[in-house]
XYZ file of N, CA and C in Angstrom:
447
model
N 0.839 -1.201 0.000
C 0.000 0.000 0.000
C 0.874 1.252 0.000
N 0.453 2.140 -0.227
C 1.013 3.857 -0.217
C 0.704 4.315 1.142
N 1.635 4.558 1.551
C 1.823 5.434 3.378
C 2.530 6.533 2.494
N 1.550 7.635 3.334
C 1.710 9.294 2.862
C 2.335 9.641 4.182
N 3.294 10.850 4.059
C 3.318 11.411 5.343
C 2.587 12.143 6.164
N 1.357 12.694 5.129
C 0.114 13.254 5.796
C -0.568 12.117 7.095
N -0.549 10.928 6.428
C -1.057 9.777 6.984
C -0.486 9.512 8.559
N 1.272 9.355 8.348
C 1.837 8.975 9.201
C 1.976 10.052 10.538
N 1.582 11.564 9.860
C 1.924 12.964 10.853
C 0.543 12.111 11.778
N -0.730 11.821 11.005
C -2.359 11.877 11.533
C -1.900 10.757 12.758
N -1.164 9.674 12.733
C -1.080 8.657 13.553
C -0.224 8.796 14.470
N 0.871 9.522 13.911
C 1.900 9.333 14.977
C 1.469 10.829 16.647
N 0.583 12.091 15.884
C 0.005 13.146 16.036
C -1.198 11.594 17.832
N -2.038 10.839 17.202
C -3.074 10.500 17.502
C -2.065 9.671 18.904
N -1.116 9.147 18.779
C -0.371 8.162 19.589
C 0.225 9.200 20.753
N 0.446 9.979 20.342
C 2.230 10.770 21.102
C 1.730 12.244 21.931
N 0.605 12.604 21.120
C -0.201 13.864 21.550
C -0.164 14.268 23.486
N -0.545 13.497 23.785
C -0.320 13.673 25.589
C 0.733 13.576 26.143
N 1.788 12.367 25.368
C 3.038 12.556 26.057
C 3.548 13.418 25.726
N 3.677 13.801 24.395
C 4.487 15.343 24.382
C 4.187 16.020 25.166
N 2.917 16.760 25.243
C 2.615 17.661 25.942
C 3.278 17.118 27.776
N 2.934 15.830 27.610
C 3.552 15.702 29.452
C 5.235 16.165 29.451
N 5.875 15.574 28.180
C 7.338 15.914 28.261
C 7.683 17.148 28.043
N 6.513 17.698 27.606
C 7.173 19.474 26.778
C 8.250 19.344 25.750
N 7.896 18.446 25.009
C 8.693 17.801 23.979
C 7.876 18.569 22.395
N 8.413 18.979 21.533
C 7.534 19.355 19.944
C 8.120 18.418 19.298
N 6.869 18.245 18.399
C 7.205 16.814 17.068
C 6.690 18.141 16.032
N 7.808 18.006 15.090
C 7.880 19.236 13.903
C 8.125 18.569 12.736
N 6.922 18.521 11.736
C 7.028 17.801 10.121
C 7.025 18.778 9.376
N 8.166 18.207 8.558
C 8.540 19.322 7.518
C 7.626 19.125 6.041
N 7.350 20.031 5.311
C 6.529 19.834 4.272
C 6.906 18.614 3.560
N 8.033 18.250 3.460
C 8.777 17.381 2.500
C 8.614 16.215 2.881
N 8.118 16.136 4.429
C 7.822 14.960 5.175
C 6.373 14.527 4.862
N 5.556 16.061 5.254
C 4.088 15.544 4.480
C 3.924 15.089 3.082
N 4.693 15.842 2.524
C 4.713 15.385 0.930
C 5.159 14.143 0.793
N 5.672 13.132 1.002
C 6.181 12.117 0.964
C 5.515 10.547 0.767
N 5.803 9.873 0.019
C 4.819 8.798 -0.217
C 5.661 7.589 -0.242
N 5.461 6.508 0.145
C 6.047 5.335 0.010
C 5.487 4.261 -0.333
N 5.860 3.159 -0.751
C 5.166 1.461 -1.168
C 5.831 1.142 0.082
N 5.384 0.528 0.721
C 5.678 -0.568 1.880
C 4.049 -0.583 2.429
N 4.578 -2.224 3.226
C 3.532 -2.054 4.160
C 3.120 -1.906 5.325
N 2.164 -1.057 5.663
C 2.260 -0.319 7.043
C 2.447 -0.965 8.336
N 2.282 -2.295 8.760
C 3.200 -3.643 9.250
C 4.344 -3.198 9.603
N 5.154 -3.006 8.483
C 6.487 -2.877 8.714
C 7.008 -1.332 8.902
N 6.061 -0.123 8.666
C 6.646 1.352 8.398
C 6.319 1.573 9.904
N 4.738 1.969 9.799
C 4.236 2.264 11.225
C 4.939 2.095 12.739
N 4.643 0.341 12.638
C 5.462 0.430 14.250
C 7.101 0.835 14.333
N 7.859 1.093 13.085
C 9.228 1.353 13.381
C 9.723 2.677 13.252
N 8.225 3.397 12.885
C 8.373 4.921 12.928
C 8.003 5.169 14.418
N 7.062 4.803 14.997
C 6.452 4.612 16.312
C 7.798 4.556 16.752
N 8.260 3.426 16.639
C 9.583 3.250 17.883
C 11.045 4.518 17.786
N 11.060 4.854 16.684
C 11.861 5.358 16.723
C 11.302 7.133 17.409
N 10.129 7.502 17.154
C 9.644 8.735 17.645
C 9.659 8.584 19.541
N 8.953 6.976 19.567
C 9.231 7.093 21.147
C 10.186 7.538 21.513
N 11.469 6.770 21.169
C 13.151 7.044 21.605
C 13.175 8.513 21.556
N 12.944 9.011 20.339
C 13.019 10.505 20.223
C 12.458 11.490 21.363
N 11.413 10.919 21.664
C 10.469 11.951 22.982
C 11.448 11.473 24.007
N 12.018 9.861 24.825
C 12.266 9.989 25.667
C 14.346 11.062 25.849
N 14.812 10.863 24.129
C 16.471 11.421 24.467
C 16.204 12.926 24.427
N 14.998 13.538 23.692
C 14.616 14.759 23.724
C 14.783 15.521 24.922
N 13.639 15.112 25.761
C 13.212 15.205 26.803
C 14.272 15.155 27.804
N 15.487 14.153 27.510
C 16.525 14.389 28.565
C 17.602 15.495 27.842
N 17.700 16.012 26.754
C 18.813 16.739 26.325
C 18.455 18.498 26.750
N 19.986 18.645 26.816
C 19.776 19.969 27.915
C 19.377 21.183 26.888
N 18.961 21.016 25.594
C 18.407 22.166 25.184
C 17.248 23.082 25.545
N 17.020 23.829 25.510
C 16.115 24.606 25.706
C 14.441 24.122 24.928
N 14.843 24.300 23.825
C 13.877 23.644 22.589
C 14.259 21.839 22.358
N 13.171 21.253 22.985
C 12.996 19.535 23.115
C 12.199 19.659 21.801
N 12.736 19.132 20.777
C 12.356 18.960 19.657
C 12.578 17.798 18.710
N 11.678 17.265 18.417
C 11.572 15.871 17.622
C 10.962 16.320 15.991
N 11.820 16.457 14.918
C 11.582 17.013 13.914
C 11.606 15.549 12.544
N 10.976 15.265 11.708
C 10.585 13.962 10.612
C 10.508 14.854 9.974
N 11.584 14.564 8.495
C 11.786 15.210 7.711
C 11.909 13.945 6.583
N 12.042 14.219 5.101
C 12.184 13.546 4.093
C 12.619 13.993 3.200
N 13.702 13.028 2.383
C 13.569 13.665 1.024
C 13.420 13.079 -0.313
N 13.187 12.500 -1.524
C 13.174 11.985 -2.059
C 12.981 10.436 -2.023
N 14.218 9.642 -1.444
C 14.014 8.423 -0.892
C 13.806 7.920 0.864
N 14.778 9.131 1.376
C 14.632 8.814 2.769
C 13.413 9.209 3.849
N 13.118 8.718 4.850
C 12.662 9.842 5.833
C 13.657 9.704 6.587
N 13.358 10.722 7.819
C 14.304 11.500 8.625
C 13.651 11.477 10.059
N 14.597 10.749 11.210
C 13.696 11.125 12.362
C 14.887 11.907 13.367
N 14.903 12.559 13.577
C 16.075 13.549 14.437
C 15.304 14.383 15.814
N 16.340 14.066 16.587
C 15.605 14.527 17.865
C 17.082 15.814 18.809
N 16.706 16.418 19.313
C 17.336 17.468 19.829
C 18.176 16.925 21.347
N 18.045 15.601 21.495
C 18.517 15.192 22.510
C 20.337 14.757 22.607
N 21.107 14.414 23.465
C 22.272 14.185 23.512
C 22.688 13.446 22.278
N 22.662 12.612 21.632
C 22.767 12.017 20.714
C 23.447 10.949 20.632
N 23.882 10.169 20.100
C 24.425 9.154 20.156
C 26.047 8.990 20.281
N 26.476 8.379 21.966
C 28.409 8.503 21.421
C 29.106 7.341 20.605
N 29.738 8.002 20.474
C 30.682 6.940 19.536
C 31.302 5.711 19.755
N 31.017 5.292 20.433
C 31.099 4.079 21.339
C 29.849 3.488 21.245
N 28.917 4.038 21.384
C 27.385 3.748 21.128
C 26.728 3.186 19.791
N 27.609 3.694 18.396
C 27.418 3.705 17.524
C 26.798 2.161 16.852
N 27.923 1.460 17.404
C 27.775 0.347 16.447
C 26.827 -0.594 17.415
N 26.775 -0.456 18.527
C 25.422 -1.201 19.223
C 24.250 -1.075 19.853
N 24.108 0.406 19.092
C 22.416 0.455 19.332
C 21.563 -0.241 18.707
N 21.899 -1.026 17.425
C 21.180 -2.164 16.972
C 20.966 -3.211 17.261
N 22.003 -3.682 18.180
C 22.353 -5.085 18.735
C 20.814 -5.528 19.780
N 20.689 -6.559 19.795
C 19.531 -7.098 20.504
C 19.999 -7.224 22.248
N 19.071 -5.976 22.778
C 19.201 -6.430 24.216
C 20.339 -4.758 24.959
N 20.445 -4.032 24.047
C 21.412 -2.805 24.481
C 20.205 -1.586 24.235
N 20.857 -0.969 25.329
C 19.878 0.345 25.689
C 19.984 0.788 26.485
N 20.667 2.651 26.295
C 21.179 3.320 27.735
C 19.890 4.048 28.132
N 18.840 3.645 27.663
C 17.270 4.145 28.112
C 17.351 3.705 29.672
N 16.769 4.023 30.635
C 16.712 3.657 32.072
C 15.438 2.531 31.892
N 15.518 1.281 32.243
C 14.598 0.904 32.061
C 14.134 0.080 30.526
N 15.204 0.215 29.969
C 15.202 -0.038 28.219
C 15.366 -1.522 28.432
N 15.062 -2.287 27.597
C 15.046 -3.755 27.061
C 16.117 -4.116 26.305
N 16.771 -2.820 25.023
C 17.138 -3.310 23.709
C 16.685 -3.586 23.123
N 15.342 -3.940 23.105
C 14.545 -4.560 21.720
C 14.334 -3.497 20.910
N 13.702 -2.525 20.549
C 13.032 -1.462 19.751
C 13.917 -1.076 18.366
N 14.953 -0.857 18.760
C 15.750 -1.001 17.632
C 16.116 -1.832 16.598
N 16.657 -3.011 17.292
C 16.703 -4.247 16.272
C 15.603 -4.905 16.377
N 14.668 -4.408 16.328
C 13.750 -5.176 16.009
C 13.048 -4.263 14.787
N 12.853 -3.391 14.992
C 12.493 -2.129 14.142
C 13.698 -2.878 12.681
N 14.729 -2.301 13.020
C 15.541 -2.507 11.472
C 15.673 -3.905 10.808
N 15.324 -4.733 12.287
C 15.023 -5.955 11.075
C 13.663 -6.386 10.208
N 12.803 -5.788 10.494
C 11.470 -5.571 10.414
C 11.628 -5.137 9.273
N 12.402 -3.607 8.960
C 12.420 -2.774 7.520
C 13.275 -3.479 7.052
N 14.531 -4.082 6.828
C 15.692 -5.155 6.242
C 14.492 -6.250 5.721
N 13.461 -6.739 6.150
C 12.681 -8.021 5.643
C 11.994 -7.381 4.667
N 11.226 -6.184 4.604
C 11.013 -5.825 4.237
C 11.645 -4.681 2.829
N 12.833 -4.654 2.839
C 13.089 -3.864 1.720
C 13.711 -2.641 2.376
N 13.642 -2.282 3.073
C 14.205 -0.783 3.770
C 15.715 -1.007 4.694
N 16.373 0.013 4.784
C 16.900 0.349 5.689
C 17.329 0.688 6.607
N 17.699 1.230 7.924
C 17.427 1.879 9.026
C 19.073 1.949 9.519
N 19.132 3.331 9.469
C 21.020 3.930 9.968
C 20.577 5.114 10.759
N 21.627 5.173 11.599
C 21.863 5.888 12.453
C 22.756 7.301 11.688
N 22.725 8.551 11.403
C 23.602 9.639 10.544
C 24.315 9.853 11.690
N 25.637 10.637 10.457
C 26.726 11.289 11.276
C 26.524 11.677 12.713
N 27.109 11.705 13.761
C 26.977 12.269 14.980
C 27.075 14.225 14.641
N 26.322 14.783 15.167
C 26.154 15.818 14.927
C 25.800 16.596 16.568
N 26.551 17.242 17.179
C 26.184 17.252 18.161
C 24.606 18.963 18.049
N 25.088 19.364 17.218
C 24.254 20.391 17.566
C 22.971 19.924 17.142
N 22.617 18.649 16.849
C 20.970 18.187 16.651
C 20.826 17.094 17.323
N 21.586 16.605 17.650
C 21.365 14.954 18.614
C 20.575 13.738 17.851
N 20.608 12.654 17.731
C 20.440 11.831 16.969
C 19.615 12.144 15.538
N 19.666 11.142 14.572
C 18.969 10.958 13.343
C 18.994 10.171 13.171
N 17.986 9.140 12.646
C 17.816 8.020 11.846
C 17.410 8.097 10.803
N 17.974 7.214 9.739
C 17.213 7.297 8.462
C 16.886 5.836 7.840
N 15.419 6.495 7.291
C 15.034 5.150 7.352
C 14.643 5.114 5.301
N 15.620 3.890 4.473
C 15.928 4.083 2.989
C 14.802 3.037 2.224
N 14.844 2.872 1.198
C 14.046 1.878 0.254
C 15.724 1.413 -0.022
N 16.078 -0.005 0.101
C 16.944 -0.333 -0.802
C 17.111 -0.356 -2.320
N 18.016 -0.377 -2.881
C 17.927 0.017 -4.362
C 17.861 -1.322 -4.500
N 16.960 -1.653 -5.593
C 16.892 -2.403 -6.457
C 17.683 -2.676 -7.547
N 18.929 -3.409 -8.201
C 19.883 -3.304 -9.596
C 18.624 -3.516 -10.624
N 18.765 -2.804 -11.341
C 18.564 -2.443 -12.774
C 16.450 -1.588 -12.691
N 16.358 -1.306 -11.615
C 15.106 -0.144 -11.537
C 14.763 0.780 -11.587
């Protein structure tokens, strides 16, 4: 099926609405995000956008900015989930995917690798971008290329 980002703002908007407001956290979609359309199926998009926005409200919410901001952006092939929180260290890098790791208080490890293996079965991708400290994490989540499409 076609998942719009209009679609995904309406759900993720319907899920997250109270906790933001409890965290004083903003979720900010960029036009390019509403504009955005994908083939997958919502199985596999939904809950790993879900998980990754949770993470976002809870590193938000702890990063010492002023503005707690959780911003989904897109462009062409990717979306974009970036949150204003501490971000990920470099040490951190290569096992936030791993099954069972999570400096969340209270974290499991699951949400992640489970999320990217979910989009990997499915055809997608899921990476962690450059460390950037002045925005604190990003994920991006790709359509793998297909050879010769």
């Amino acid at each position: 099926s076609i998942i719009t980002g209009v679609a995904l703002r309406s759900f993720l908007e319907e899920i997250f609405t109270e906790r933001l407001e409890k965290e004083k956290v903003e979720m900010l979609f960029t036009i390019e995000f509403l504009n955005f359309k994908i083939q997958a199926f919502s199985s596999t998009i939904y809950p790993a956008i879900v998980n990754l926005v949770d993470n976002s409200i809870y590193w938000a919410s702890k990063g010492s900015s002023l503005h707690k901001i959780i911003k989904l952006h897109a462009d062409n092939k990717n979306l974009f989930i970036a949150d204003a929180g501490p971000g990920v260290a470099l040490i951190d890098r290569e096992n936030i995917f791993e099954f069972g790791f999570s400096r969340k208080i209270g974290g499991r490890g699951m949400g992640l690798y489970i999320a990217r293996q979910t989009l990997e079965r499915d055809g997608f991708t899921l990476q962690l971008e450059e460390y950037d400290p002045a925005i604190g994490a990003v994920f991006k989540i790709s359509q793998i290329e297909v050879e010769g499409e």
